[in-house]
PDB file of C-alpha atoms in Angstrom:
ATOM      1  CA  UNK A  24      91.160  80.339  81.172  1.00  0.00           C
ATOM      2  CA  UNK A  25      93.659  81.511  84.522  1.00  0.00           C
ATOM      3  CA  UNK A  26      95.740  84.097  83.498  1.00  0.00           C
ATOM      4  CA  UNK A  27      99.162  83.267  85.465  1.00  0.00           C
ATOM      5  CA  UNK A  28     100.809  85.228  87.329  1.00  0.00           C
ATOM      6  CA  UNK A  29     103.820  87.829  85.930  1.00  0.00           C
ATOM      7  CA  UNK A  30     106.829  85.957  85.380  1.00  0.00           C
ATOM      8  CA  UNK A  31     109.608  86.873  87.940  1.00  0.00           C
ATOM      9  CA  UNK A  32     112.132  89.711  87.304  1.00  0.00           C
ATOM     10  CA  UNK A  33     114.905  88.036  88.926  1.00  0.00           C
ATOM     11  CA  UNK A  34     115.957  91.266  90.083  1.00  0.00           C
ATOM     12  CA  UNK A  35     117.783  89.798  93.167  1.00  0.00           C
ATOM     13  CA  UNK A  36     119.892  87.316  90.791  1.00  0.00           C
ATOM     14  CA  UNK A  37     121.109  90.563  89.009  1.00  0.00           C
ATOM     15  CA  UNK A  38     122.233  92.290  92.607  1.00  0.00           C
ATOM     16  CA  UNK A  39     124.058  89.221  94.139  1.00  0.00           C
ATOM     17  CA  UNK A  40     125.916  89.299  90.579  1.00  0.00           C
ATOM     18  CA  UNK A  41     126.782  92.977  91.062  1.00  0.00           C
ATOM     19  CA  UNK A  42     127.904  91.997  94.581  1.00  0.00           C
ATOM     20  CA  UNK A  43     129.910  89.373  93.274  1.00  0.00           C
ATOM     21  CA  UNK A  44     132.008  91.995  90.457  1.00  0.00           C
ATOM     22  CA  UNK A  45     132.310  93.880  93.211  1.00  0.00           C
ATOM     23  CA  UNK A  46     134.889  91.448  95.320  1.00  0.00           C
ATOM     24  CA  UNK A  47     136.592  90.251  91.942  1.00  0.00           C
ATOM     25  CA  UNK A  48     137.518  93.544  91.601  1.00  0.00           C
ATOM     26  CA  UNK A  49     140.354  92.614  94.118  1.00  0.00           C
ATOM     27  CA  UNK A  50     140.454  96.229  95.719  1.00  0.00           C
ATOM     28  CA  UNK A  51     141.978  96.346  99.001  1.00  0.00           C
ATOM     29  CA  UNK A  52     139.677  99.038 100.363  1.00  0.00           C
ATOM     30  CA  UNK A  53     137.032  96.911  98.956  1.00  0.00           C
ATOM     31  CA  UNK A  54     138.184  93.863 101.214  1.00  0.00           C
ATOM     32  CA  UNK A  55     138.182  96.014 104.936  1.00  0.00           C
ATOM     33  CA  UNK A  56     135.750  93.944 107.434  1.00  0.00           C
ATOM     34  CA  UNK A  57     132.975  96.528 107.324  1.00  0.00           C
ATOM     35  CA  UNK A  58     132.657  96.222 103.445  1.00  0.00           C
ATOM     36  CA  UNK A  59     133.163  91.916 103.411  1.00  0.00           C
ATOM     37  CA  UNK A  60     129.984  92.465 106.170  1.00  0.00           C
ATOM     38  CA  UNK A  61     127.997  94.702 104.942  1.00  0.00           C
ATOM     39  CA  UNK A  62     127.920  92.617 101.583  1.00  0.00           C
ATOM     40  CA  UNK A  63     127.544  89.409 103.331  1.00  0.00           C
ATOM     41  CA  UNK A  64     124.118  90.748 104.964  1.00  0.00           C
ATOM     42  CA  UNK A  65     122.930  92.011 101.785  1.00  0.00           C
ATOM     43  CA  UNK A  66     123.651  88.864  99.886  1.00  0.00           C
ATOM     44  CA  UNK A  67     121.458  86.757 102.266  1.00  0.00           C
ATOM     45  CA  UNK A  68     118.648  89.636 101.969  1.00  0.00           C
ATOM     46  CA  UNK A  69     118.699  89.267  98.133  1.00  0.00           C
ATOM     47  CA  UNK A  70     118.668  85.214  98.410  1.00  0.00           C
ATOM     48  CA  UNK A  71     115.337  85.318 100.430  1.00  0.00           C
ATOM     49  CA  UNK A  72     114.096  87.420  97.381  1.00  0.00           C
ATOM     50  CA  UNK A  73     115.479  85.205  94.817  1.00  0.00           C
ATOM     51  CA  UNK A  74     114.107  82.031  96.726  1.00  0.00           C
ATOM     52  CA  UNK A  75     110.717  83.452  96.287  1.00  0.00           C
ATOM     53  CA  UNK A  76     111.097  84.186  92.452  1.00  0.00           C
ATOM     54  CA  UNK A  77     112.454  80.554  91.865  1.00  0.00           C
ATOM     55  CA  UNK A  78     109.713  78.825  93.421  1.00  0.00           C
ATOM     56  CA  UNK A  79     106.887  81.444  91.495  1.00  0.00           C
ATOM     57  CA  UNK A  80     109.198  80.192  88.314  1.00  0.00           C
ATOM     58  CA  UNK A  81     108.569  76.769  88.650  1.00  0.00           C
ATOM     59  CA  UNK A  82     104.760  76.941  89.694  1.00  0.00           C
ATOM     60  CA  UNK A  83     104.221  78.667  86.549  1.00  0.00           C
ATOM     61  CA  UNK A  84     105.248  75.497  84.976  1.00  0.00           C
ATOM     62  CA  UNK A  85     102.519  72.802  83.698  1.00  0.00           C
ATOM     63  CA  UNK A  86     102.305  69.718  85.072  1.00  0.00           C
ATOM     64  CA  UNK A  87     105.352  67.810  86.935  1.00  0.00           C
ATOM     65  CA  UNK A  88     108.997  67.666  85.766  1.00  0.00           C
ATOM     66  CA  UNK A  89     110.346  64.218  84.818  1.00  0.00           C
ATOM     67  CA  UNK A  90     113.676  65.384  86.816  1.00  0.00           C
ATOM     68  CA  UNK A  91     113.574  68.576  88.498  1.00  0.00           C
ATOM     69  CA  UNK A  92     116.265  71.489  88.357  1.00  0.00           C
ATOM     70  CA  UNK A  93     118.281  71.743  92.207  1.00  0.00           C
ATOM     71  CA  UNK A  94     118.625  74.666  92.789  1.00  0.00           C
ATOM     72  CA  UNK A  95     118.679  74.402  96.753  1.00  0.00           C
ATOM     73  CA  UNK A  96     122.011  73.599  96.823  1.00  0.00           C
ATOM     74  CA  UNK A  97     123.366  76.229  95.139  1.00  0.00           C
ATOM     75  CA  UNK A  98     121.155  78.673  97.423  1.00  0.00           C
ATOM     76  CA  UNK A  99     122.690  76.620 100.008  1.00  0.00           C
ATOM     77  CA  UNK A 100     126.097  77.275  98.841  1.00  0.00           C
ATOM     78  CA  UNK A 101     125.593  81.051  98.059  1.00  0.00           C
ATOM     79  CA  UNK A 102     124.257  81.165 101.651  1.00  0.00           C
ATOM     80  CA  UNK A 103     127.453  79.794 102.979  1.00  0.00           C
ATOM     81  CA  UNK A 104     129.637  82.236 101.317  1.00  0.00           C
ATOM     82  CA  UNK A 105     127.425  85.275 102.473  1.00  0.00           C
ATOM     83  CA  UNK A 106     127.786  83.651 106.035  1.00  0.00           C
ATOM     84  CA  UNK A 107     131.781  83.849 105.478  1.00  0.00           C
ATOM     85  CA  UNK A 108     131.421  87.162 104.637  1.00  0.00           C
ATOM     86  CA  UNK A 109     129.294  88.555 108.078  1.00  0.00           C
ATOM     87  CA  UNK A 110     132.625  86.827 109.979  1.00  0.00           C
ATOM     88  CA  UNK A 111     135.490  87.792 107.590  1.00  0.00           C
ATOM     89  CA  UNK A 112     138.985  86.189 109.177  1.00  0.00           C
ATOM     90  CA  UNK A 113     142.264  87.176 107.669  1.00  0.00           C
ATOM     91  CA  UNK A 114     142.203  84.028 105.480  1.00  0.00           C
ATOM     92  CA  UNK A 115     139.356  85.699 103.898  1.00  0.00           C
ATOM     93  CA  UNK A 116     140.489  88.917 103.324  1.00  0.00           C
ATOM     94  CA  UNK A 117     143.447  87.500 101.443  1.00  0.00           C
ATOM     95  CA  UNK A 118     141.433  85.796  99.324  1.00  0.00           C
ATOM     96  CA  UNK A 119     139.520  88.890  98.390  1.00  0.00           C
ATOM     97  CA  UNK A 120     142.706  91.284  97.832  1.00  0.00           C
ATOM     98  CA  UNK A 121     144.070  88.354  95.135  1.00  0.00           C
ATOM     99  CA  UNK A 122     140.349  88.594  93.747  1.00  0.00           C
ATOM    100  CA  UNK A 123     139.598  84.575  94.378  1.00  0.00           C
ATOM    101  CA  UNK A 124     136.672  85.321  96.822  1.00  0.00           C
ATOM    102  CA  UNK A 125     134.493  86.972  94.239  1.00  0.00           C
ATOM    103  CA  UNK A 126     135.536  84.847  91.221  1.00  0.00           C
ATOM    104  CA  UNK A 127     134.232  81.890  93.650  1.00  0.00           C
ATOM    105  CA  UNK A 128     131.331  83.473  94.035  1.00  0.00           C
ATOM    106  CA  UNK A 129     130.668  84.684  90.514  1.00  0.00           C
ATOM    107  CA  UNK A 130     130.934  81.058  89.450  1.00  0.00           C
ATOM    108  CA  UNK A 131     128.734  79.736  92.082  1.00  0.00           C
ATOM    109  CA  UNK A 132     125.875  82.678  90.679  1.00  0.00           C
ATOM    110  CA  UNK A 133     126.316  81.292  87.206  1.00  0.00           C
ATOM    111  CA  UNK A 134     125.898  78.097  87.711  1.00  0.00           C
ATOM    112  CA  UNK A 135     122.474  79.183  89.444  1.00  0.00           C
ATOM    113  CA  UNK A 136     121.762  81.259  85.768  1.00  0.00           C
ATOM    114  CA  UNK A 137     122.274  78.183  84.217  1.00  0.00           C
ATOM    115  CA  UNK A 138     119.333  76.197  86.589  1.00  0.00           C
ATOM    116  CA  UNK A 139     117.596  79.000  86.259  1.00  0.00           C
ATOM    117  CA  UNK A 140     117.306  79.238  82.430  1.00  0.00           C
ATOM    118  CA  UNK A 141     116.951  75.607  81.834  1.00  0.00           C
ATOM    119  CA  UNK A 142     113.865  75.813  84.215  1.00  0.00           C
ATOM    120  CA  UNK A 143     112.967  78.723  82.508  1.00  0.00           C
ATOM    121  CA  UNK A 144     112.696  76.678  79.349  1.00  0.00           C
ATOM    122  CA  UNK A 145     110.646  74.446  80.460  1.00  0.00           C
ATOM    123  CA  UNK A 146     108.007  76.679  81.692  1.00  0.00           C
ATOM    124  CA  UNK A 147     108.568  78.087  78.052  1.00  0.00           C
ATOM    125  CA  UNK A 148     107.775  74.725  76.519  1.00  0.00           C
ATOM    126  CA  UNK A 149     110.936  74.528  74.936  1.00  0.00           C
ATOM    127  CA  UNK A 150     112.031  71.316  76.493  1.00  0.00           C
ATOM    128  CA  UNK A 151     109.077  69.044  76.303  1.00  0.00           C
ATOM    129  CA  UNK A 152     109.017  66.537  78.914  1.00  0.00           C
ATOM    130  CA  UNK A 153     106.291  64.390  80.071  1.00  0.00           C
ATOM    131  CA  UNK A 154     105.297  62.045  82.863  1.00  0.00           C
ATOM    132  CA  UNK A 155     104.212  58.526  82.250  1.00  0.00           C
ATOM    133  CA  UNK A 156     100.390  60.004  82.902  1.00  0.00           C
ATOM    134  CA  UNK A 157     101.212  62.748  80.184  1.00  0.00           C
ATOM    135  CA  UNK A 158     102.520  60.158  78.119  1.00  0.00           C
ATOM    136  CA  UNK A 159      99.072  58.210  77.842  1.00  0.00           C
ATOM    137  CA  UNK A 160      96.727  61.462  77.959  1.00  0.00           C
ATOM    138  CA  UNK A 161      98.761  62.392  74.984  1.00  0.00           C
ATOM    139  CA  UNK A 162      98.394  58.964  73.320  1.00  0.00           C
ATOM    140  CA  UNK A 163      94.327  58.979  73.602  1.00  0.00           C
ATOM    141  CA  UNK A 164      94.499  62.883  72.352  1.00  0.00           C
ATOM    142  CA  UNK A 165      96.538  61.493  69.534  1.00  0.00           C
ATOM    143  CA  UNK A 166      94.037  58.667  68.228  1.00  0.00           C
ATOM    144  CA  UNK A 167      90.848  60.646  69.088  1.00  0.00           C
ATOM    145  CA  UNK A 168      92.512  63.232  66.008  1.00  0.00           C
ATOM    146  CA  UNK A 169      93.678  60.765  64.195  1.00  0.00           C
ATOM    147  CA  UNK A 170      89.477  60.559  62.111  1.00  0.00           C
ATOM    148  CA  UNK A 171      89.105  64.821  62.398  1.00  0.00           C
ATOM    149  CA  UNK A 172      92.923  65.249  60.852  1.00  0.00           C
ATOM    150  CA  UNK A 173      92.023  62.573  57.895  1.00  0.00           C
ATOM    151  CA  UNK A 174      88.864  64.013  57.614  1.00  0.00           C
ATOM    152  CA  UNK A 175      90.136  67.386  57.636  1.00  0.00           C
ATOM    153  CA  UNK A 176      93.008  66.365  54.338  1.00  0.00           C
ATOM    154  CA  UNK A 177      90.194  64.975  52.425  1.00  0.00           C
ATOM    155  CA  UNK A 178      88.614  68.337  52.817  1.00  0.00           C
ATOM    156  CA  UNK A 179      92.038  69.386  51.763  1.00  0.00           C
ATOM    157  CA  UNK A 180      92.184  67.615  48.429  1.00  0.00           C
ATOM    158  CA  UNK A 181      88.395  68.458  47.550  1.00  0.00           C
ATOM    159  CA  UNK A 182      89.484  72.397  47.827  1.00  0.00           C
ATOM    160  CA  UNK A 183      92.494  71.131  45.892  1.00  0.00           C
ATOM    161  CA  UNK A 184      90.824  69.957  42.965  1.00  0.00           C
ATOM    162  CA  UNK A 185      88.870  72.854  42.757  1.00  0.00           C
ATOM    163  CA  UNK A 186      92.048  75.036  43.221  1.00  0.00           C
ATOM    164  CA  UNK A 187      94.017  73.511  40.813  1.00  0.00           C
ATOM    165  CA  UNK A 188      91.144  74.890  38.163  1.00  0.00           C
ATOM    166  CA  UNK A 189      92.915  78.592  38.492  1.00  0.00           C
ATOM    167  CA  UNK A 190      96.701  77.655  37.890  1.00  0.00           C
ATOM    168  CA  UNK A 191      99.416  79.532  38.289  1.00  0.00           C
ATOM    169  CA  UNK A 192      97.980  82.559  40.162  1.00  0.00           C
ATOM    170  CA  UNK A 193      97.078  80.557  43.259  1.00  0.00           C
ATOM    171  CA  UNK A 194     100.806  78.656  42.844  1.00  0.00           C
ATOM    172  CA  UNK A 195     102.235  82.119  42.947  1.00  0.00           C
ATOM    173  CA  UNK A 196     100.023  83.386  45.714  1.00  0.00           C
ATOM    174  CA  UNK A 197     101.486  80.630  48.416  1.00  0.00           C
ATOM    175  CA  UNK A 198     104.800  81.155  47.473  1.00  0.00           C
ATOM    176  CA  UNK A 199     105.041  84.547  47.801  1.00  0.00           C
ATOM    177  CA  UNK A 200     102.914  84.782  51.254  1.00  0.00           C
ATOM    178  CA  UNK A 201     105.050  82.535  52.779  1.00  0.00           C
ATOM    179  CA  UNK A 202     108.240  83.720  50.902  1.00  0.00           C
ATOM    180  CA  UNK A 203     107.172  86.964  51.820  1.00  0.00           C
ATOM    181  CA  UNK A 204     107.002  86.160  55.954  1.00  0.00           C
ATOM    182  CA  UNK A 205     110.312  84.798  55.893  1.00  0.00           C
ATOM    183  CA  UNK A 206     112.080  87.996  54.100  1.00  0.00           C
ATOM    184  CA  UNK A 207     110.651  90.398  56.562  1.00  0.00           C
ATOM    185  CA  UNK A 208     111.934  88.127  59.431  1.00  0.00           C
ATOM    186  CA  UNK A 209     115.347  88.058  57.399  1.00  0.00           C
ATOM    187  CA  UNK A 210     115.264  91.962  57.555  1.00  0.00           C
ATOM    188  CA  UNK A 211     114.555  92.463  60.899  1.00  0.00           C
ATOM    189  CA  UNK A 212     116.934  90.432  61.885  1.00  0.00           C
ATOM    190  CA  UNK A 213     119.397  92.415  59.563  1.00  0.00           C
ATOM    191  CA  UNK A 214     118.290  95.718  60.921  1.00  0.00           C
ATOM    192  CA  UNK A 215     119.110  94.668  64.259  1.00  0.00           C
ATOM    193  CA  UNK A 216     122.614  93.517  63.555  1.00  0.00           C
ATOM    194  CA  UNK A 217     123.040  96.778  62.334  1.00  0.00           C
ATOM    195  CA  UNK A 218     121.372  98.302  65.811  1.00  0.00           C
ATOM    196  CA  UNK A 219     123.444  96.073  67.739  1.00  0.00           C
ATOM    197  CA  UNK A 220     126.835  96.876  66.152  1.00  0.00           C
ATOM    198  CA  UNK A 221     126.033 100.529  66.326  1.00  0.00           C
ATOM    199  CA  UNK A 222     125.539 100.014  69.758  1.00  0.00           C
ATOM    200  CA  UNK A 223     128.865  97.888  70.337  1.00  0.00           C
ATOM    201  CA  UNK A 224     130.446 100.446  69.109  1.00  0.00           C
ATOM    202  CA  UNK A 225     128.909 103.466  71.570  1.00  0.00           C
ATOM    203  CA  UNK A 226     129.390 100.957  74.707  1.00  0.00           C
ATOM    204  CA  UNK A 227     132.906 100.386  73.752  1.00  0.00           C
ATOM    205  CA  UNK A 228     133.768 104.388  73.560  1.00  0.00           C
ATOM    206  CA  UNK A 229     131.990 104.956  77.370  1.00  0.00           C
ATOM    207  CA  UNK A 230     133.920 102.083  78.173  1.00  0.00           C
ATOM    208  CA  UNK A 231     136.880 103.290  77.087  1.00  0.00           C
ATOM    209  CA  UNK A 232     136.812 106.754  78.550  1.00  0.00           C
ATOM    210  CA  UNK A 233     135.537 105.389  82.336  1.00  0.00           C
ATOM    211  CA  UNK A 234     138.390 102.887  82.368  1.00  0.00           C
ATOM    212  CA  UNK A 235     140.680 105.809  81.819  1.00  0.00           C
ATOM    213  CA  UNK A 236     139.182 108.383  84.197  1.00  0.00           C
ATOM    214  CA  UNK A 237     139.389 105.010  86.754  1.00  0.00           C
ATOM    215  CA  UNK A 238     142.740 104.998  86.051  1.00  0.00           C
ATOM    216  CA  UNK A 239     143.764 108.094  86.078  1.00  0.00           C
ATOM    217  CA  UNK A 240     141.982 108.602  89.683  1.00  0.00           C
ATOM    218  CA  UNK A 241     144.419 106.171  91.118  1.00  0.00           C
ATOM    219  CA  UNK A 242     147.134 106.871  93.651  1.00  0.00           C
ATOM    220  CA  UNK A 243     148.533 105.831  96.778  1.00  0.00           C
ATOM    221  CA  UNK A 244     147.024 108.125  99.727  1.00  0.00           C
ATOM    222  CA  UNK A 245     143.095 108.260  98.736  1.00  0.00           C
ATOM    223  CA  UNK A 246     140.023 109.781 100.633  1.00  0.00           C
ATOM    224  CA  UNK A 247     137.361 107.648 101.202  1.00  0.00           C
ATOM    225  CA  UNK A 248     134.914 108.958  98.761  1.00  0.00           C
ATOM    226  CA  UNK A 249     137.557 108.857  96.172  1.00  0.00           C
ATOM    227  CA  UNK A 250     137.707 105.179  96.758  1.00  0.00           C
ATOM    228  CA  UNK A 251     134.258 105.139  96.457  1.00  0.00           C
ATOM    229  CA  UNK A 252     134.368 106.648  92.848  1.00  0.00           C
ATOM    230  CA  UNK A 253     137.007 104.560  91.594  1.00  0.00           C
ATOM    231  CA  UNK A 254     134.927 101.452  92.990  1.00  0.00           C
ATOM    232  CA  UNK A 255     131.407 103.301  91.003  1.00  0.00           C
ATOM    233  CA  UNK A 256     133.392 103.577  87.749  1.00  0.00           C
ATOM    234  CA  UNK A 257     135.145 100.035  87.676  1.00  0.00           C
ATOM    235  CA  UNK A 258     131.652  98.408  88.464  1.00  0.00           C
ATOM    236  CA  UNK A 259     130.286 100.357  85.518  1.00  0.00           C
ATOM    237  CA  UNK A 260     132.803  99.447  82.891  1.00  0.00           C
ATOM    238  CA  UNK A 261     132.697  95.637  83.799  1.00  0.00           C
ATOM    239  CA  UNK A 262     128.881  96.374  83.193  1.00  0.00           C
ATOM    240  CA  UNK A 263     129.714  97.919  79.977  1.00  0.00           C
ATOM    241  CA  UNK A 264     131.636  95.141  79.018  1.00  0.00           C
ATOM    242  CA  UNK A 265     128.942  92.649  79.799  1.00  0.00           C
ATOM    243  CA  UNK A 266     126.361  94.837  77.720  1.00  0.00           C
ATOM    244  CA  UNK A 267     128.718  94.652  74.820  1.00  0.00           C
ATOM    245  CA  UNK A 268     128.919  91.011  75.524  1.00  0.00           C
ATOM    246  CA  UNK A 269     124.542  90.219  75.322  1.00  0.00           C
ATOM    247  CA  UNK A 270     124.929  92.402  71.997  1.00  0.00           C
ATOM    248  CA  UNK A 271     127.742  90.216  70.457  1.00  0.00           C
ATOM    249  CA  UNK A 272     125.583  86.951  71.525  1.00  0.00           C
ATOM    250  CA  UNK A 273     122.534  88.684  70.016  1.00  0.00           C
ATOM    251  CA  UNK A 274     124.284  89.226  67.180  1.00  0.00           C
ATOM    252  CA  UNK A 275     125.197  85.776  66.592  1.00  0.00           C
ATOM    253  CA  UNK A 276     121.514  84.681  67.382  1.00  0.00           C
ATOM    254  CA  UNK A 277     120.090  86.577  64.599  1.00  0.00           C
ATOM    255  CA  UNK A 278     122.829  85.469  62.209  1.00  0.00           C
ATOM    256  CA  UNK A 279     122.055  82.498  62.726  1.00  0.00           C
ATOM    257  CA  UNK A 280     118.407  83.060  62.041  1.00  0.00           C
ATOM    258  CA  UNK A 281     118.747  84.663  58.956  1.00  0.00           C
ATOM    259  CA  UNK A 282     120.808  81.504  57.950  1.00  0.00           C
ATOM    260  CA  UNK A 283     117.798  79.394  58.903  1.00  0.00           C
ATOM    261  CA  UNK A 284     115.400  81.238  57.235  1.00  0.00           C
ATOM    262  CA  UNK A 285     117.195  81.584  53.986  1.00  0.00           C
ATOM    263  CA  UNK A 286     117.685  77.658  53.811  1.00  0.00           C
ATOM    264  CA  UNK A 287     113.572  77.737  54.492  1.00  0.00           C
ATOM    265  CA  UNK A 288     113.100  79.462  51.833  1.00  0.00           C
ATOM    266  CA  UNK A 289     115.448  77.539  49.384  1.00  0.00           C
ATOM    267  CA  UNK A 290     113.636  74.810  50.568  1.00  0.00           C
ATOM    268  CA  UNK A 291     109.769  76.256  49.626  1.00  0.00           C
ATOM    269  CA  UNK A 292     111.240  77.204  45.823  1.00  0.00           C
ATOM    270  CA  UNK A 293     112.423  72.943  45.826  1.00  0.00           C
ATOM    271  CA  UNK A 294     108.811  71.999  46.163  1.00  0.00           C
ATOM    272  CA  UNK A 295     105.876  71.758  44.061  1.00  0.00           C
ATOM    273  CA  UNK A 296     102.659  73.504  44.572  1.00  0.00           C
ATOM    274  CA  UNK A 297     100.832  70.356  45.470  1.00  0.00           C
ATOM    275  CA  UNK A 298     103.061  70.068  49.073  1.00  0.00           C
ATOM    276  CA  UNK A 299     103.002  73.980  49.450  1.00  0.00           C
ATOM    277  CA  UNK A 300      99.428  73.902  49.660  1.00  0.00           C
ATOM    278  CA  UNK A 301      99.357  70.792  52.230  1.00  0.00           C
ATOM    279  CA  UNK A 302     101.647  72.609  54.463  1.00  0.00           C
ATOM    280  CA  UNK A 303     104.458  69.500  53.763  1.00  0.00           C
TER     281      UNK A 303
END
């Protein structure tokens, strides 16, 4: 079997987002020509990169895609705005002091995390499409089991019978292996909510105290490096606040699992030993 390749890091999605906080911030100092510039060429730098990882993305996937993902046009677009930025006029400097340039920009990145993750779950397998030639391989894979999987229950019911002679100590030995799997998923989803919220909870404190030391470093008559600082500790707090944001969603996630897995096993104490065993 070909091992495939690494999946991409997609570490030139995450810079062209940090480009884009940057101009939302609406700073003035942050909106001179040589700053709208030097982002603009780095932007188009960190779409060649990104161009590459798409296209590695998408040959790791199996097969054809019933309707591919665009994601030119997006690059396209996010190409355009870098181009704006390498020839900044005073229309666009305007629209970066207000903070409108990099709000346009951010949206135009997530909309490109969006493509990217629904591609990304189809190389996963966890949208299953398949071509009119899948369709048919899948149909002769599907009778050619049909004989080994009712061979293989009638093999089922033989071990039955001849289960069924020790009672109650095989009936509790399902339940409780597969009761058993779904509690230790339950906990370690419990244990890290609690990781999670402890960490929510150290984010929001750093947060806190940059957003104040960013604050209090403001004035009206400011050296360049102090600029610079102020810029360094605003980018970090709207990190901060995106950290605390993946935590809440994770959160939620495993919530939400530990609802599904208690209603799983609800369901296994509902049925009788007889569909246990068959896996029903």
């Amino acid at each position: 079997m070909i091992a495939l390749a690494p999946a991409p890091s997609f570490t030139s999605l995450h810079e062209i987002r940090d480009k884009a906080i940057l101009l939302s911030l609406g700073k003035a100092f942050l909106c001179e020509e040589v700053f709208l510039m030097k982002i603009g060429r780095s932007l188009d730098e960190s779409l060649e990169h990104l161009r590459e990882d798409i296209l590695s993305l998408k040959m790791r996937y199996v097969g054809k895609f019933v309707e591919d993902v665009d994601t030119d046009s997006i690059l396209e677009e996010l190409h355009s705005q870098a181009e704006v930025l390498q020839s900044p006029d005073r229309r666009v400097t305007d629209k970066c002091t207000v903070g409108t340039l990099g709000a346009e920009l951010e949206r135009t990145v997530q909309t490109l995390t969006d493509a990217i993750k629904t591609i990304k779950a189809k190389v996963e397998g966890e949208v299953e499409e398949y071509t009119s030639k899948d369709a048919v391989v899948k149909g002769a894979k599907t009778a050619g089991s049909f004989v080994s999987s009712l061979f293989s229950l009638v093999i089922k019911l033989v071990i039955l019978l001849f289960l069924l002679a020790l009672g109650p100590a095989i009936y509790l030995g399902v339940t409780m292996d597969r009761e058993g799997t779904l509690q230790k998923q339950i906990a370690e989803s419990t244990n890290t909510i609690q990781s999670q919220k402890a960490q929510i909870a150290s984010l929001r404190k750093e947060r806190d105290e940059l957003a104040a030391k960013a604050e209090a470093s403001q004035a009206d008559h400011l050296r360049r490096e102090q600029k610079l600082e102020i810029m360094d500790l605003n980018v970090k707090v709207h990190t901060l606040d995106q950290q605390v944001h993946k935590a809440e969603a994770e959160i939620t996630e495993h919530e939400r699992r530990i609802k599904v897995n208690q209603k799983k096993i609800e369901e296994i104490k509902t049925k009788t030993f007889l569909q246990r065993f068959l896996r029903q």
